[in-house]
Amino acid sequence: MIPSKHHQSMRKNPSAIFLALLLLFTGYSCTTSYQTSALQYKSYRISDAQQKDSSLLKFLQPYGEKVNSTMNEVVGVAAISMDKAQPECTLGNMMVDAFLAMAAEKYNTKVDGALVNFGGIRLTQLPKGNITTGKIFELMPFDNLLLLQKMKGSVLQQVLDLAAAKGGWPLAGITMQIRDKKAVNIKVGGLPLDPDATYTIANSDFIANGGDNADMLRTIPQITNGYLMRDAIIEYIRKQKAAGKEISSTIENRVTNAE
Amino acid sequence: MSAGAVLAGPTLLEAAEYISPYRLTILHTNDTHSRLEPFPMDGGRNQGLGGIAGRSALIQKIRAEEEQVLLLDAGDIFQGTPYFNIYKGEPEIKAMTAMQYDACTIGNHDFDAGMENLATQLTLHANFPMLVANYDFTGTAMEHKTQPYKVFKKGRLKIGVFGVSIEGRGLIPDTLFGATKYLDPVQKANETADQLKRLENCDMVICLSHLGNKYTDGKVSDEVLAKESSDIDLIIGGHTHTFLDDPLKYTNKNGNDVIVNQVGFAGIILGRLDFEFSKFSGKKLVKNHNLSVSQKSAG
């Protein structure tokens, strides 16, 4: 059906009628198709202020009650907002500090360094103020294990090269610079990396199993007791709270871009 | 005078639209990551943003205003809030069904609670298909739980939608990816798009991609796929959590425009793309095909 207002506008334009008839004719005689000709776009920000679908609020309520009853415990307090960024960030430093401390405690051994892949930080920001269990589930939602691997300095170099190529990963106990997507000026415990020495590194089972292209770690034996990375962060924060401390971290030039 | 009248009159394209002003509204999300509730009011930069109840109300409003709507998601529905740790994706899939999603593709995190869990959640709670053309799930719990593409009839329009996803090795733990075979996404995308245009006679081909927007190391991405494609009109992307201010426009192998869009993560943004279609006659695909793109001013 042709809407009448279009009819009128075509009457004013004889050429339109001609072209329309031509199109109709050819349209019936050959294959008629459509193709995209114009695009208008818009991004809607979903904000708390706008209208909500009450049926979905009702649907979510019973799920939410259980989630909130188990996830609202305050485990500690963040003195500052900590952010996710590369090559180094406050949020990542807090996490690997927790991994280094808790791995040493849970495996009762000296741990030389700890790392996490940048993509393993699942919040872009841990806001200042109370930290709930739920927040740490969001920061580290995966049931990743905190495990140890003993590796030669030459293998650690490869791991850190990978971290450099990917823009920098959070490190504890280790410092480095990134030059041409390689790790340079690496220090472990303040001393230059020795390719022949053996280092004990705390890491996730995800990376240890070759995740994020860490293929060099696939063959390195894993020391594990089933302790989760998420539990390590929660326990670390709880300990700080028990000691009357708030959680904080700073950029310490652990990972910097050379030049 | 008469020459002036002809110039002022409608072009061939406008004349076609007098006969058939056809429009399709595409609404899309990606990487919603179990963000069922808005981000909590904790002073964080995303506080109060997102949430299925707000998204659903907005979708309903747009559906009431527009005749032809497709609602699509580009994967990573799962993982990111404790809802997933406790319920393994059930409320996420149920909510998408309630919002009447038309299709989604699979993201790497949709494997996080295992393929059997994903298969169960889809079987029990989804009334929309999960589309992926470059994963071979033969011999896994996900076998027969996905399909490569689906054709949607929207009025007189035929819209082909298919999915491609990212390489599992090095990203998805081997224990979760199991015996899934990852196939070349560019090759499978081109095969599927060709099939949709030529065999299924689709007027538009949409790719739901969980490849990622673009990479500096040449790894396959939406950018690479767009440039190496022939028959894709639109790529709705995900994985890299990219907030695009404006959709990206690339030129494909035939010199035609391909649109790529992605809307960040966590359901903070609902993307809207209103396509206008022109009717033409004769052989499909030989027409030079360039798109006028502009920001929607109201609505």
XYZ file of C-alpha atoms in Angstrom:
558
model
C 0.000 0.000 0.000
C 1.216 3.462 -0.852
C 0.451 5.962 1.898
C -1.637 8.869 0.662
C 0.837 11.596 1.636
C 3.395 9.945 -0.591
C 0.806 9.810 -3.316
C 0.378 13.563 -3.096
C 4.061 14.286 -3.122
C 4.446 12.130 -6.208
C 1.660 13.977 -7.934
C 3.730 17.129 -7.525
C 6.721 15.354 -9.040
C 5.883 13.675 -12.336
C 9.424 12.305 -12.485
C 8.777 10.405 -9.259
C 5.757 8.664 -10.767
C 7.772 7.700 -13.811
C 10.634 6.332 -11.747
C 8.282 4.562 -9.367
C 6.475 2.883 -12.247
C 9.795 1.955 -13.787
C 10.905 0.420 -10.488
C 7.612 -1.388 -10.021
C 7.790 -2.786 -13.533
C 11.366 -3.948 -13.252
C 10.633 -5.112 -9.730
C 7.960 -7.486 -10.932
C 9.860 -8.654 -13.946
C 13.176 -9.418 -12.198
C 14.317 -10.330 -8.705
C 13.355 -7.665 -6.199
C 15.613 -7.158 -3.237
C 16.400 -4.732 -0.515
C 19.733 -3.430 0.537
C 20.842 -1.229 3.403
C 21.062 2.392 2.346
C 21.335 4.448 5.514
C 22.146 3.962 9.166
C 21.237 6.035 12.172
C 22.802 4.989 15.462
C 22.394 5.740 19.109
C 23.885 4.464 22.379
C 21.569 4.380 25.357
C 23.196 4.508 28.780
C 21.219 2.312 31.141
C 21.066 4.359 34.338
C 19.412 3.833 37.691
C 17.295 6.924 37.097
C 15.305 5.506 34.223
C 12.185 3.398 34.210
C 12.508 -0.261 35.234
C 10.624 -3.328 34.110
C 8.831 -4.374 37.299
C 8.393 -7.959 36.105
C 12.169 -8.377 35.806
C 12.742 -6.749 39.199
C 10.328 -9.288 40.648
C 12.003 -12.127 38.745
C 15.438 -11.172 40.068
C 14.449 -10.631 43.682
C 14.665 -14.223 44.990
C 18.037 -14.758 43.265
C 19.279 -11.445 44.629
C 18.276 -12.175 48.205
C 20.489 -15.246 48.339
C 23.347 -13.493 46.528
C 23.205 -10.498 48.842
C 22.908 -12.528 52.045
C 26.132 -14.377 51.194
C 28.002 -11.545 49.514
C 27.400 -8.471 51.687
C 29.912 -9.218 54.441
C 32.396 -6.348 54.785
C 35.859 -7.927 54.776
C 37.864 -4.708 54.892
C 38.074 -1.067 53.922
C 39.780 0.468 50.894
C 41.569 3.701 51.863
C 41.621 4.808 48.218
C 39.949 3.830 44.964
C 42.234 1.387 43.170
C 42.235 1.195 39.374
C 43.064 -1.272 36.629
C 45.603 0.077 34.119
C 48.799 -0.815 32.243
C 51.723 -1.128 32.492
C 51.231 -0.988 36.282
C 48.204 -0.261 38.449
C 47.173 0.099 42.072
C 44.480 -2.561 41.819
C 46.877 -5.094 40.288
C 49.591 -4.317 42.855
C 47.154 -4.956 45.711
C 46.189 -8.308 44.178
C 49.725 -9.602 43.599
C 50.807 -8.374 47.041
C 47.994 -10.541 48.432
C 49.095 -13.503 46.279
C 52.752 -13.179 47.340
C 51.923 -12.926 51.050
C 49.261 -15.637 51.097
C 51.240 -18.072 48.903
C 54.214 -17.802 51.282
C 51.884 -18.470 54.205
C 49.770 -21.250 52.711
C 52.725 -23.141 51.184
C 55.011 -22.278 54.098
C 57.915 -21.449 51.828
C 59.852 -18.501 50.474
C 58.135 -17.165 47.359
C 60.283 -15.001 45.068
C 57.541 -13.371 43.076
C 53.863 -13.317 42.223
C 52.056 -12.367 39.058
C 48.603 -12.205 37.549
C 47.660 -11.663 33.937
C 46.171 -8.246 33.243
C 42.981 -9.840 31.902
C 42.617 -11.659 35.219
C 41.704 -8.369 36.924
C 37.952 -8.385 36.417
C 37.026 -4.993 37.866
C 38.139 -1.744 36.294
C 38.037 -0.134 39.722
C 37.780 -1.166 43.378
C 36.106 1.876 44.929
C 37.213 3.537 48.155
C 35.274 2.396 51.222
C 33.890 -0.886 52.468
C 34.989 -3.973 50.545
C 32.370 -6.733 50.493
C 32.872 -10.412 49.689
C 30.751 -9.799 46.599
C 33.177 -7.128 45.397
C 36.063 -9.582 45.591
C 33.974 -12.132 43.679
C 33.643 -9.492 40.971
C 37.362 -8.699 41.106
C 38.287 -12.404 40.838
C 35.186 -14.346 39.798
C 37.061 -17.384 38.511
C 37.791 -20.335 40.747
C 41.467 -19.999 39.839
C 43.989 -21.753 42.068
C 46.892 -19.909 43.662
C 49.778 -22.287 42.984
C 53.577 -22.282 42.900
C 55.941 -23.118 40.072
C 59.709 -23.422 40.404
C 61.283 -22.171 37.207
C 64.671 -21.228 35.794
C 65.417 -17.547 35.375
C 65.429 -18.155 31.621
C 61.804 -19.356 31.774
C 60.820 -16.447 34.025
C 62.341 -14.171 31.384
C 59.983 -15.714 28.786
C 56.981 -15.239 31.078
C 57.917 -11.608 31.648
C 58.490 -11.121 27.901
C 54.922 -12.324 27.399
C 53.706 -9.894 30.081
C 55.659 -7.112 28.323
C 54.242 -8.023 24.912
C 50.765 -7.811 26.399
C 51.396 -4.323 27.822
C 52.483 -5.225 31.359
C 51.099 -7.501 34.066
C 50.966 -6.849 37.820
C 54.088 -8.130 39.583
C 55.112 -8.516 43.220
C 58.716 -9.214 44.212
C 59.811 -8.536 40.629
C 60.480 -5.288 38.766
C 61.043 -4.783 35.049
C 60.878 -2.375 32.161
C 59.201 -2.882 28.805
C 61.282 -2.171 25.718
C 60.175 -3.228 22.227
C 57.607 -5.565 23.778
C 60.338 -7.378 25.753
C 61.098 -7.399 29.481
C 64.407 -5.677 30.321
C 66.238 -4.682 33.517
C 64.436 -7.458 35.389
C 65.115 -7.647 39.110
C 63.885 -10.331 41.471
C 64.065 -9.419 45.149
C 66.072 -6.390 44.074
C 68.769 -8.440 42.296
C 69.238 -8.781 38.509
C 67.552 -11.857 37.020
C 69.916 -14.849 36.837
C 68.904 -17.083 33.906
C 70.365 -20.168 35.635
C 68.908 -19.610 39.108
C 65.643 -21.260 40.192
C 62.811 -19.000 41.287
C 59.586 -19.883 43.096
C 56.734 -17.986 41.504
C 53.134 -17.734 42.707
C 50.756 -17.883 39.803
C 47.268 -18.956 38.758
C 46.457 -22.396 37.373
C 45.001 -20.545 34.373
C 48.398 -19.080 33.395
C 50.333 -22.153 34.578
C 48.226 -24.266 32.193
C 49.214 -22.072 29.260
C 46.420 -19.513 29.470
C 46.931 -16.089 27.862
C 49.525 -17.772 25.609
C 51.843 -18.736 28.494
C 52.836 -21.900 26.639
C 56.299 -21.885 28.268
C 54.656 -22.789 31.593
C 52.638 -25.791 30.411
C 55.439 -28.265 31.188
C 56.559 -26.748 34.526
C 55.326 -28.838 37.499
C 52.660 -27.209 39.675
C 52.688 -27.190 43.473
C 49.099 -26.786 44.597
C 46.951 -27.320 47.652
C 43.643 -26.239 46.129
C 43.772 -22.727 47.618
C 41.797 -20.233 45.484
C 43.158 -16.849 44.372
C 39.891 -15.240 45.412
C 40.217 -16.683 48.912
C 43.772 -15.341 49.032
C 42.542 -11.807 48.348
C 39.702 -12.085 50.880
C 41.985 -13.509 53.576
C 44.657 -10.867 52.911
C 42.093 -8.071 53.262
C 40.624 -9.649 56.415
C 44.094 -9.806 57.978
C 44.644 -6.117 57.269
C 41.282 -5.297 58.836
C 42.087 -7.401 61.897
C 45.343 -5.449 62.246
C 43.341 -2.199 62.132
C 44.639 -1.292 58.655
C 42.852 -0.108 55.556
C 43.747 -1.506 52.134
C 45.849 0.722 49.953
C 48.498 0.514 47.256
C 50.639 2.814 45.165
C 52.389 2.853 41.806
C 55.965 1.887 42.645
C 57.519 1.635 39.183
C 57.438 -2.144 39.348
C 56.612 -2.201 35.635
C 57.443 0.800 33.469
C 57.829 1.527 29.805
C 61.485 2.143 28.872
C 62.376 5.429 27.085
C 12.503 25.449 -15.444
C 11.643 21.868 -16.225
C 15.284 20.842 -15.764
C 15.184 22.508 -12.346
C 12.060 20.569 -11.457
C 13.749 17.321 -12.335
C 16.783 18.203 -10.212
C 14.582 19.187 -7.284
C 12.543 15.999 -7.648
C 13.344 12.748 -5.907
C 16.299 10.658 -6.879
C 15.890 7.083 -7.964
C 16.599 5.993 -4.400
C 13.982 8.321 -2.951
C 11.431 7.112 -5.464
C 12.092 3.581 -4.302
C 11.471 4.642 -0.737
C 8.110 6.151 -1.678
C 7.037 2.671 -2.606
C 8.669 0.911 0.266
C 10.125 2.838 3.185
C 11.683 -0.126 4.928
C 13.404 0.073 8.248
C 14.937 -2.347 10.731
C 15.959 -1.438 14.268
C 18.782 -3.528 15.704
C 19.314 -3.414 19.457
C 22.456 -5.005 20.804
C 24.566 -5.839 23.834
C 27.855 -7.671 24.399
C 29.861 -8.927 27.375
C 26.983 -8.393 29.795
C 28.947 -10.584 32.254
C 26.211 -11.545 34.710
C 25.506 -7.883 35.525
C 21.859 -8.500 36.338
C 21.620 -5.689 38.881
C 23.046 -2.225 38.191
C 26.557 -1.588 39.534
C 26.134 -0.893 43.259
C 26.057 2.679 44.582
C 29.520 2.422 46.120
C 31.183 5.481 44.649
C 32.631 3.503 41.734
C 32.691 5.053 38.285
C 29.944 2.784 36.974
C 27.671 3.045 39.999
C 23.984 2.798 39.177
C 24.631 1.810 35.557
C 23.359 -1.288 33.787
C 20.893 -3.877 35.046
C 18.320 -6.018 33.273
C 15.238 -4.172 34.604
C 16.299 -0.846 33.093
C 17.446 -2.497 29.871
C 14.180 -4.393 29.534
C 12.038 -1.286 30.046
C 14.016 0.554 27.367
C 13.721 -2.377 24.947
C 9.957 -2.488 25.509
C 9.663 1.245 24.819
C 11.572 0.902 21.540
C 9.568 -2.174 20.521
C 6.370 -0.165 21.039
C 7.682 2.535 18.695
C 9.289 0.430 15.978
C 7.694 -2.210 13.824
C 10.741 -4.346 13.055
C 13.238 -4.972 15.841
C 16.048 -7.501 16.273
C 17.647 -7.876 19.715
C 21.103 -9.445 19.593
C 24.030 -10.228 21.899
C 27.678 -10.900 21.040
C 28.632 -13.276 23.861
C 30.162 -13.435 27.348
C 26.773 -13.509 28.972
C 28.291 -15.398 31.905
C 30.779 -14.560 34.672
C 31.476 -11.344 36.503
C 29.136 -11.111 39.476
C 28.372 -13.547 42.317
C 25.072 -14.372 40.595
C 27.110 -16.548 38.249
C 29.159 -18.173 41.021
C 25.925 -19.225 42.744
C 23.473 -19.861 39.881
C 25.780 -20.759 36.950
C 23.954 -18.607 34.401
C 20.325 -19.536 34.977
C 19.029 -16.003 35.750
C 21.118 -14.523 32.902
C 19.559 -16.825 30.278
C 16.059 -16.538 31.756
C 16.319 -12.746 31.677
C 17.392 -12.787 28.012
C 14.427 -15.001 27.211
C 12.130 -12.589 29.057
C 13.572 -9.657 27.084
C 12.945 -11.653 23.892
C 16.474 -11.741 22.585
C 16.456 -13.036 19.012
C 19.969 -14.548 19.036
C 23.377 -14.485 20.680
C 26.812 -15.900 19.977
C 29.115 -17.716 22.393
C 31.878 -15.954 24.324
C 34.920 -17.532 25.959
C 33.466 -16.982 29.441
C 30.285 -18.806 28.533
C 32.454 -21.937 28.995
C 33.368 -20.966 32.571
C 31.065 -23.364 34.406
C 31.656 -26.095 31.852
C 30.088 -27.011 28.525
C 27.556 -29.306 30.195
C 26.332 -26.415 32.316
C 26.012 -24.141 29.286
C 24.125 -26.826 27.395
C 21.786 -27.301 30.373
C 21.110 -23.577 30.823
C 20.352 -23.134 27.114
C 18.159 -26.232 26.919
C 16.141 -25.355 30.010
C 15.902 -21.578 29.799
C 16.656 -20.149 26.328
C 14.081 -19.605 23.632
C 16.637 -17.936 21.371
C 19.466 -19.638 19.467
C 23.171 -19.433 20.255
C 24.858 -18.923 16.886
C 28.428 -19.946 16.101
C 29.769 -20.993 12.705
C 33.414 -21.621 13.594
C 33.216 -23.984 16.582
C 32.787 -27.694 15.911
C 31.237 -29.164 19.060
C 31.074 -32.744 17.743
C 31.439 -35.185 20.616
C 30.982 -32.543 23.332
C 28.051 -31.639 25.589
C 27.399 -28.630 23.327
C 26.849 -30.746 20.206
C 23.518 -29.759 18.572
C 23.055 -26.952 21.138
C 24.197 -24.210 18.757
C 23.561 -23.479 15.099
C 25.726 -21.558 12.605
C 23.062 -19.039 11.581
C 19.399 -18.139 11.595
C 17.311 -16.281 9.018
C 14.775 -13.805 10.410
C 11.837 -12.600 8.326
C 11.158 -9.015 9.281
C 8.198 -7.861 7.205
C 9.406 -8.109 3.629
C 13.037 -8.203 4.722
C 15.085 -11.344 5.147
C 17.876 -10.863 7.662
C 20.599 -13.488 8.040
C 22.381 -13.596 11.392
C 25.378 -15.805 12.162
C 28.053 -16.027 14.836
C 31.836 -16.402 15.086
C 33.937 -16.672 18.206
C 37.494 -16.493 19.409
C 40.249 -19.098 19.487
C 39.933 -21.137 22.673
C 43.531 -22.253 23.109
C 45.476 -19.923 25.376
C 42.244 -18.242 26.469
C 39.822 -20.902 27.611
C 41.352 -23.551 29.910
C 41.803 -26.859 28.036
C 39.640 -28.600 30.628
C 36.711 -26.329 29.738
C 37.190 -26.078 25.934
C 37.450 -29.866 25.789
C 37.209 -31.428 22.334
C 35.775 -28.256 20.759
C 37.403 -27.562 17.398
C 38.109 -23.933 16.555
C 37.813 -23.235 12.824
C 39.165 -20.210 10.926
C 36.602 -17.462 11.672
C 37.257 -15.467 8.473
C 36.828 -18.509 6.257
C 33.721 -19.737 8.078
C 32.254 -16.220 8.175
C 32.718 -15.778 4.440
C 31.250 -19.209 3.683
C 28.253 -18.578 5.920
C 27.651 -15.031 4.668
C 27.834 -16.272 1.075
C 25.268 -18.933 1.881
C 22.984 -16.380 3.548
C 23.159 -13.939 0.620
C 22.986 -16.408 -2.264
C 21.155 -19.496 -1.059
C 18.934 -17.954 1.610
C 18.476 -14.703 -0.380
C 18.990 -12.483 2.643
C 18.740 -8.724 2.185
C 21.193 -8.123 5.000
C 23.811 -10.259 6.734
C 24.733 -9.639 10.359
C 27.700 -11.260 12.075
C 27.675 -11.623 15.855
C 31.359 -11.737 16.722
C 33.235 -12.528 19.894
C 36.616 -12.044 18.177
C 37.418 -8.626 19.644
C 37.430 -5.193 18.023
C 41.073 -4.943 16.901
C 44.575 -5.918 17.973
C 48.010 -4.463 17.358
C 49.599 -7.849 16.633
C 47.484 -8.722 13.590
C 45.391 -11.312 15.413
C 42.011 -11.894 13.782
C 39.461 -9.297 14.915
C 36.326 -7.535 13.751
C 38.558 -5.118 11.828
C 40.337 -7.978 10.029
C 37.067 -9.801 9.349
C 35.343 -6.669 8.020
C 38.152 -5.971 5.532
C 38.418 -9.599 4.411
C 34.683 -10.144 4.054
C 32.468 -9.942 0.963
C 28.874 -10.298 2.083
C 28.658 -9.041 5.667
C 26.742 -5.785 6.208
C 27.164 -5.462 9.962
C 29.421 -6.929 12.622
C 28.194 -6.670 16.192
C 31.320 -7.276 18.215
C 32.383 -8.155 21.727
C 35.233 -9.552 23.840
C 37.451 -6.457 24.009
C 34.864 -4.478 26.035
C 35.309 -1.609 23.587
C 33.112 1.447 24.072
C 32.733 2.963 20.598
C 31.405 6.526 20.404
C 30.371 5.909 16.823
C 30.148 2.687 14.808
C 33.223 1.992 12.663
C 32.943 1.774 8.883
C 35.277 -0.425 6.845
C 35.464 -1.263 3.168
C 35.167 -4.943 2.296
C 36.821 -6.841 -0.541
C 34.152 -5.681 -2.996
C 34.431 -2.013 -2.071
C 31.219 -2.050 -0.046
C 30.705 -0.700 3.436
C 30.797 -2.899 6.508
C 29.675 -1.469 9.847
C 31.289 -2.628 13.106
C 29.839 -1.718 16.479
C 30.483 -2.734 20.083
C 29.003 -1.345 23.313
C 31.543 -1.835 26.108
C 30.506 -4.372 28.713
C 28.196 -5.161 31.653
C 25.050 -3.933 29.928
C 25.988 -0.324 30.657
C 24.989 0.587 27.107
C 22.259 -0.677 24.807
C 23.316 -0.106 21.212
C 20.773 0.897 18.616
C 21.263 0.785 14.862
C 18.370 1.876 12.633
C 18.946 0.668 9.091
C 16.970 1.990 6.171
C 16.663 -0.210 3.141
C 16.197 0.696 -0.468
C 14.421 -1.596 -2.851
C 16.183 -2.470 -6.031
C 15.630 -4.829 -8.860
C 17.932 -7.030 -10.803
C 20.824 -9.068 -9.716
C 21.792 -8.809 -6.088
C 25.295 -7.874 -4.944
C 26.462 -6.231 -8.138
C 25.168 -2.889 -6.930
C 27.752 -0.648 -5.427
C 26.736 -0.427 -1.884
C 27.697 2.511 0.278
C 25.946 3.500 3.402
C 25.137 6.944 4.738
C 25.806 6.898 8.481
C 24.643 9.472 11.018
C 23.925 9.812 14.690
C 20.276 9.532 15.615
C 19.163 12.931 16.907
C 16.192 11.939 19.042
C 14.259 8.977 20.342
